[in-house]
Coordinates of N, CA and C in Angstrom, one line a residue:
X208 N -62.6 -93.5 -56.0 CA -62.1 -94.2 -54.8 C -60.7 -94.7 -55.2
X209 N -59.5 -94.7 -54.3 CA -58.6 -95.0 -54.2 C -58.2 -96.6 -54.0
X210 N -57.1 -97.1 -54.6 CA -57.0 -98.5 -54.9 C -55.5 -98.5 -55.1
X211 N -55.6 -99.4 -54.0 CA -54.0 -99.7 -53.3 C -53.6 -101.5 -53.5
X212 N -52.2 -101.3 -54.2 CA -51.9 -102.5 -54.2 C -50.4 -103.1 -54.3
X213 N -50.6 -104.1 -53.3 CA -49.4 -104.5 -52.7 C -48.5 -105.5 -53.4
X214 N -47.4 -105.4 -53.3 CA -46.0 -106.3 -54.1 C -45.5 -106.3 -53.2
X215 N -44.4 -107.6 -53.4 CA -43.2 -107.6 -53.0 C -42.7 -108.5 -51.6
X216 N -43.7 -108.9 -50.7 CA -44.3 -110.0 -49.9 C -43.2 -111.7 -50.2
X217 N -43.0 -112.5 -49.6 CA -42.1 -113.4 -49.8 C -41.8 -114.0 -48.7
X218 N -41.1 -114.7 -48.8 CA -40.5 -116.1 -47.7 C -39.0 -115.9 -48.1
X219 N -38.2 -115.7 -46.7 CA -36.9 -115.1 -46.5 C -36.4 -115.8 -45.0
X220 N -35.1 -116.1 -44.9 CA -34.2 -116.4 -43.9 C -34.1 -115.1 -42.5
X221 N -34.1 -115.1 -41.7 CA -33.6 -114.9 -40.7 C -32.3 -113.9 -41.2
X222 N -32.6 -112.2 -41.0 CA -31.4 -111.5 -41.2 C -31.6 -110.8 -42.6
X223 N -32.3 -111.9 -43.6 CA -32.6 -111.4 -45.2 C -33.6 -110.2 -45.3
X224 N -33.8 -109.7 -46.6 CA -34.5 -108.4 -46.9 C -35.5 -108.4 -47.7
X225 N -36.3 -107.6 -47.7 CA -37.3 -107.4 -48.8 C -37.7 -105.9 -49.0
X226 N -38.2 -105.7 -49.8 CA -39.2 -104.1 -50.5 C -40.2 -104.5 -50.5
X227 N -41.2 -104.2 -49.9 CA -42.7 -104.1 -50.5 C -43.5 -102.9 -51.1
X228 N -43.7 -102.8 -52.3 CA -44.7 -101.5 -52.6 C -45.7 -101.9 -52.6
X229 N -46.6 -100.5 -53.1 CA -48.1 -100.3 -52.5 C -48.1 -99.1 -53.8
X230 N -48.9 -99.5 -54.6 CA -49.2 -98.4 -56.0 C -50.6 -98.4 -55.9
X231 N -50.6 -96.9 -55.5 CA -52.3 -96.3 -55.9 C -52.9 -95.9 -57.3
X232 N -54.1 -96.2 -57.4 CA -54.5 -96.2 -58.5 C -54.7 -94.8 -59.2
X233 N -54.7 -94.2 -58.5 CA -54.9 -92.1 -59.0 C -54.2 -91.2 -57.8
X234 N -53.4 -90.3 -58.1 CA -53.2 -89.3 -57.1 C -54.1 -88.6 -56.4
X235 N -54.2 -88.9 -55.0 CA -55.1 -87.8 -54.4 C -54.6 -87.2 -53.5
X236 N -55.1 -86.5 -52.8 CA -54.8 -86.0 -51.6 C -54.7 -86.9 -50.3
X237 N -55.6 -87.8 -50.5 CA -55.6 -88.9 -49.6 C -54.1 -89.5 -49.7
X238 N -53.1 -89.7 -50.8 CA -52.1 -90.3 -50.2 C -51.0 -89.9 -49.5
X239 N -51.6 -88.4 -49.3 CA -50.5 -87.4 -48.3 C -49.9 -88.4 -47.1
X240 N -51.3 -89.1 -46.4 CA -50.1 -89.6 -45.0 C -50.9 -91.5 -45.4
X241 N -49.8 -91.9 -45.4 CA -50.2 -93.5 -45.6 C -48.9 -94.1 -44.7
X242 N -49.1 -95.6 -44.8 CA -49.0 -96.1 -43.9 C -48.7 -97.6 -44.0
X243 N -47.7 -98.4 -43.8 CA -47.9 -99.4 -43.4 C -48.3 -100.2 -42.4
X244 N -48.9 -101.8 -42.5 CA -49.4 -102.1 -41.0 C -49.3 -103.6 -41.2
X245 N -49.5 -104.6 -40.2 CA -49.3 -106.0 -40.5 C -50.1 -106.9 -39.9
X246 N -50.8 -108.1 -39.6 CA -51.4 -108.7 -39.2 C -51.0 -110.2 -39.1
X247 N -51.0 -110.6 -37.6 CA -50.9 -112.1 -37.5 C -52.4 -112.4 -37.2
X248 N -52.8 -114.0 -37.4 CA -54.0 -114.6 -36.8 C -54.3 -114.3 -35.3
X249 N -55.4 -114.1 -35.4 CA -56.1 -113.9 -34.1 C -55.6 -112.4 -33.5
X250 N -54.4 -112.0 -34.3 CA -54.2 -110.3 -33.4 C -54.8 -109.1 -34.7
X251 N -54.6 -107.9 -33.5 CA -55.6 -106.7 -34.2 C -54.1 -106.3 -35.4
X252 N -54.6 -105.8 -36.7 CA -53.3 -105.3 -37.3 C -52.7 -104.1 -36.6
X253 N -51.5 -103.8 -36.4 CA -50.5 -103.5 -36.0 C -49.5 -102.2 -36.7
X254 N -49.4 -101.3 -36.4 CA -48.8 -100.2 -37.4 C -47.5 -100.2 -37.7
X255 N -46.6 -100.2 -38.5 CA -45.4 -100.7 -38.7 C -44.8 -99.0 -39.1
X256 N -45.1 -99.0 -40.1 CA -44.1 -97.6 -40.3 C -45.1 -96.5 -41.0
X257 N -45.0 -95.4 -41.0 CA -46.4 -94.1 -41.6 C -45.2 -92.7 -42.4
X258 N -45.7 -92.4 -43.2 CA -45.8 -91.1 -43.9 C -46.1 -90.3 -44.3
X259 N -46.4 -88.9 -43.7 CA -46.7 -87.7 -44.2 C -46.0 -86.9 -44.7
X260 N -46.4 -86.2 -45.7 CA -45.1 -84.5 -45.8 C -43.8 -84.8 -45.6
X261 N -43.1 -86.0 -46.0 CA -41.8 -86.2 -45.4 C -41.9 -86.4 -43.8
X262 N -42.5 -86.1 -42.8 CA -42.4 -87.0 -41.5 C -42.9 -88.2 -42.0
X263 N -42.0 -89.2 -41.5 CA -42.2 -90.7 -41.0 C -42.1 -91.0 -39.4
X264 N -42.8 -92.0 -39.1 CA -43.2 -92.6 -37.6 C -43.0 -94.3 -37.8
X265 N -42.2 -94.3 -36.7 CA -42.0 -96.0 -37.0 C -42.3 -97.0 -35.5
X266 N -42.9 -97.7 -35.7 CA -43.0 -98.9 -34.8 C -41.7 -99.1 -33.8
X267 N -41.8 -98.8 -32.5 CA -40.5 -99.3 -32.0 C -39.8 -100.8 -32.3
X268 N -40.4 -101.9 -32.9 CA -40.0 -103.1 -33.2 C -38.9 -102.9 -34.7
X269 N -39.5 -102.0 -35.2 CA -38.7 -102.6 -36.4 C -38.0 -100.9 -36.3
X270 N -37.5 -100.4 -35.8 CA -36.6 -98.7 -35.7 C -35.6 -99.2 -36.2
X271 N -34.7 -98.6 -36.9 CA -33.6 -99.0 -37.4 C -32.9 -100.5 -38.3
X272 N -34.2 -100.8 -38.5 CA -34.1 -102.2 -39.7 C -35.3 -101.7 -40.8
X273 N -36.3 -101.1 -40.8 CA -37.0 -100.6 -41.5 C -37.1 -98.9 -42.1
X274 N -37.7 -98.8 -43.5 CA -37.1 -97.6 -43.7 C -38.6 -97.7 -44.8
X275 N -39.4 -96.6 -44.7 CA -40.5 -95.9 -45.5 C -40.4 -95.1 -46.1
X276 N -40.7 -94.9 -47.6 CA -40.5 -93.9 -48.4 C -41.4 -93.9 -49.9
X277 N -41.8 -92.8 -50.1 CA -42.5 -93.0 -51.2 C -41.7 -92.0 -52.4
X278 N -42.7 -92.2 -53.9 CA -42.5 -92.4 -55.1 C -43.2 -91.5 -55.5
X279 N -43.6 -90.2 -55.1 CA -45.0 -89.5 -56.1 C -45.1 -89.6 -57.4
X280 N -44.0 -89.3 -57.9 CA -44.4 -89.4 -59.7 C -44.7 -91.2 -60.0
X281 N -44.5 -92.3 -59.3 CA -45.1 -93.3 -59.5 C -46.2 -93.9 -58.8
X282 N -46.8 -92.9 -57.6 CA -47.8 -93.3 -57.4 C -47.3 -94.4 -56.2
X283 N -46.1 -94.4 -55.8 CA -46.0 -95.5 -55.0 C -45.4 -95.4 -53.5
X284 N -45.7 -96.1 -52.4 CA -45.6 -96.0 -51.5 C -44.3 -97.6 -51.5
X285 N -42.9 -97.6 -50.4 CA -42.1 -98.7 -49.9 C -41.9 -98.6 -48.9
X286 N -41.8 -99.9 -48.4 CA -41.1 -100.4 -47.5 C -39.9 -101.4 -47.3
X287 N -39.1 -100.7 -47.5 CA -37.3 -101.3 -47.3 C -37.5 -101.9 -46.0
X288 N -37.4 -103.3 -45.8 CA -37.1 -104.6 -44.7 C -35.6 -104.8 -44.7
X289 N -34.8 -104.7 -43.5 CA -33.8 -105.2 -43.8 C -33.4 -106.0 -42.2
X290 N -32.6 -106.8 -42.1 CA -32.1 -107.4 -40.8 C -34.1 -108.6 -40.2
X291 N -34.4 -108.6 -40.9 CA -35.8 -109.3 -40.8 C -35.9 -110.7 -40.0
X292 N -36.6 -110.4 -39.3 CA -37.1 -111.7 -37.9 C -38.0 -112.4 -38.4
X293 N -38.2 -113.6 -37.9 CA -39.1 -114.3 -37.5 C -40.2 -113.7 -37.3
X294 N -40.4 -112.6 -36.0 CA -41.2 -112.2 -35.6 C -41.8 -111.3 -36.6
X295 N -41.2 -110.8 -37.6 CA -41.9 -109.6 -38.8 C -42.5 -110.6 -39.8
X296 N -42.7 -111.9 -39.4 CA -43.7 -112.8 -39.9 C -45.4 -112.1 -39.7
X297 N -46.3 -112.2 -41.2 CA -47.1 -111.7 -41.5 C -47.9 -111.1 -42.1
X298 N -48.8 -110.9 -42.8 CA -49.6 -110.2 -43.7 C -49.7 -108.5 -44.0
X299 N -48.6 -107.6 -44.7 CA -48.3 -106.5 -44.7 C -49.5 -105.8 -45.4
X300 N -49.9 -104.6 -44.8 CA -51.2 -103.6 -45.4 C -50.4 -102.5 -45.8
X301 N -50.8 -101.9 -46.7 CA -50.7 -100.8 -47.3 C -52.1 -99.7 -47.4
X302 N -51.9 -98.9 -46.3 CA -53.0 -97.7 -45.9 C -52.8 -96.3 -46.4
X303 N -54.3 -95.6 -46.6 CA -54.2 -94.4 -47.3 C -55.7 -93.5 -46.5
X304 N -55.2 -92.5 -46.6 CA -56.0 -91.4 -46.9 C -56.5 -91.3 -45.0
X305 N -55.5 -90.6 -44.3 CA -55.9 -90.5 -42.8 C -56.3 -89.6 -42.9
X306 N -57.6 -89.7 -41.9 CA -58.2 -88.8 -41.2 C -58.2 -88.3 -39.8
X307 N -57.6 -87.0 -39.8 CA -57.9 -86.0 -38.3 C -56.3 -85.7 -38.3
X308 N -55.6 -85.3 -36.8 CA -54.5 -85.3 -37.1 C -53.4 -86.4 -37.0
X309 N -52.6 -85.9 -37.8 CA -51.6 -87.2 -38.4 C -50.3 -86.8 -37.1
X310 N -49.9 -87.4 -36.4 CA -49.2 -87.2 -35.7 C -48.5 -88.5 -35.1
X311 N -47.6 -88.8 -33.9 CA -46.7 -89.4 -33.7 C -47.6 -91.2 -32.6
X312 N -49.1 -90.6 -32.1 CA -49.7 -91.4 -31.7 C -51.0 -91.5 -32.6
X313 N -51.4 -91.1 -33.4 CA -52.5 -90.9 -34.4 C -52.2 -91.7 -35.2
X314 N -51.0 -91.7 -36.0 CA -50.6 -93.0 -37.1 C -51.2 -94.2 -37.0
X315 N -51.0 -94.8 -35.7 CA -51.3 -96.2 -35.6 C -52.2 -96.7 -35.6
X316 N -53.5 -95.9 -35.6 CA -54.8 -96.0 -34.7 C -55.4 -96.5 -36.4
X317 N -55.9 -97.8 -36.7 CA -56.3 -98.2 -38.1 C -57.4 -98.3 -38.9
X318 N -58.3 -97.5 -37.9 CA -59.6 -97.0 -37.9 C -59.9 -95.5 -38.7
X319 N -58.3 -94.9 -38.4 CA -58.2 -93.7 -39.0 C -58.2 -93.6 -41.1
X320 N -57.8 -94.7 -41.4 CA -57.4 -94.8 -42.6 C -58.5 -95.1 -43.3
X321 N -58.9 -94.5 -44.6 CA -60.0 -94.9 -45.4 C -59.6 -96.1 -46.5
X322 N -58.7 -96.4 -46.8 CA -58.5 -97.3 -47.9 C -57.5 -98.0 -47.5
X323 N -57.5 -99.3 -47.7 CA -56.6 -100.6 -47.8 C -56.5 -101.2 -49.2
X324 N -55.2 -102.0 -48.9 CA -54.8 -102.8 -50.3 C -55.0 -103.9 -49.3
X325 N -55.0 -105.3 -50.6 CA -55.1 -106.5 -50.4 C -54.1 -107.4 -48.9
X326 N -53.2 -106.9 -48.8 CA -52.4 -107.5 -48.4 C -51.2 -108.4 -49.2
X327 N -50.1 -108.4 -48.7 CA -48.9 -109.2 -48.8 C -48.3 -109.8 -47.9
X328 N -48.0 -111.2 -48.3 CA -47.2 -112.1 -47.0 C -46.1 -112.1 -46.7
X329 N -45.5 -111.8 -45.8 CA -43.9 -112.1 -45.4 C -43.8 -113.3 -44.8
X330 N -42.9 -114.1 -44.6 CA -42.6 -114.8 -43.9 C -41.0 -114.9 -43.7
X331 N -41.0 -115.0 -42.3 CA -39.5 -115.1 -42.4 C -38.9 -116.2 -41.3
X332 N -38.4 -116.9 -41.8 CA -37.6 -118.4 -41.2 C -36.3 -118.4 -40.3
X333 N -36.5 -119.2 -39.6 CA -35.1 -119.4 -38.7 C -34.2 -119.7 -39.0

């Protein structure tokens, strides 16, 4: 079983940046299309940005301030934050191993993914 774990989470200004990774515990095939996703109280988590095979799919909220990319030879999955709201306040997931097809409305759906990491908090201030 695959074992995902998240860094990099923090409390930042309005406009400031962060990286989060997400390092799996063994290579599988399962990390072909993974995924980030986020969660405030009381709402359902939310898909933020995804990767397969080199396609990436991103959230219309964060298009052009966020940027997804992974690390194979380290096992690691990022997320480059940059120009960061208030509103990207939240509990960041790091997802693996989708099932069915991976495509441009399929990413988001978080029922699809077998494996989660703990979570990481962002918070970001006015």
């Amino acid at each position: 079983q695959v074992q995902l774990l998240e860094s990099g989470g923090g409390s930042v200004q309005a406009g400031g940046s962060l990286r989060l990774s997400c390092v799996a515990s063994e290579y599988s095939d399962s990390r072909r299309s993974m995924a980030w996703f986020r969660q405030t109280p009381g709402n359902e988590r939310e898909g933020v940005a995804s990767i397969s095979s080199g396609t990436t799919y991103y959230a219309d909220s964060v298009k052009g301030r966020f940027t997804i990319s992974q690390d194979n030879a380290k096992n690691t999955l990022y997320l480059q934050m940059n120009s960061l709201k208030p509103e990207d306040t939240a509990i960041y997931y790091c997802a693996a191993d989708f099932v069915g097809r991976f495509d441009g409305t399929n990413w988001l759906r978080a029922q699809r993914y077998n494996y989660w990491g703990q979570g990481t908090q962002v918070t970001v201030s006015s």
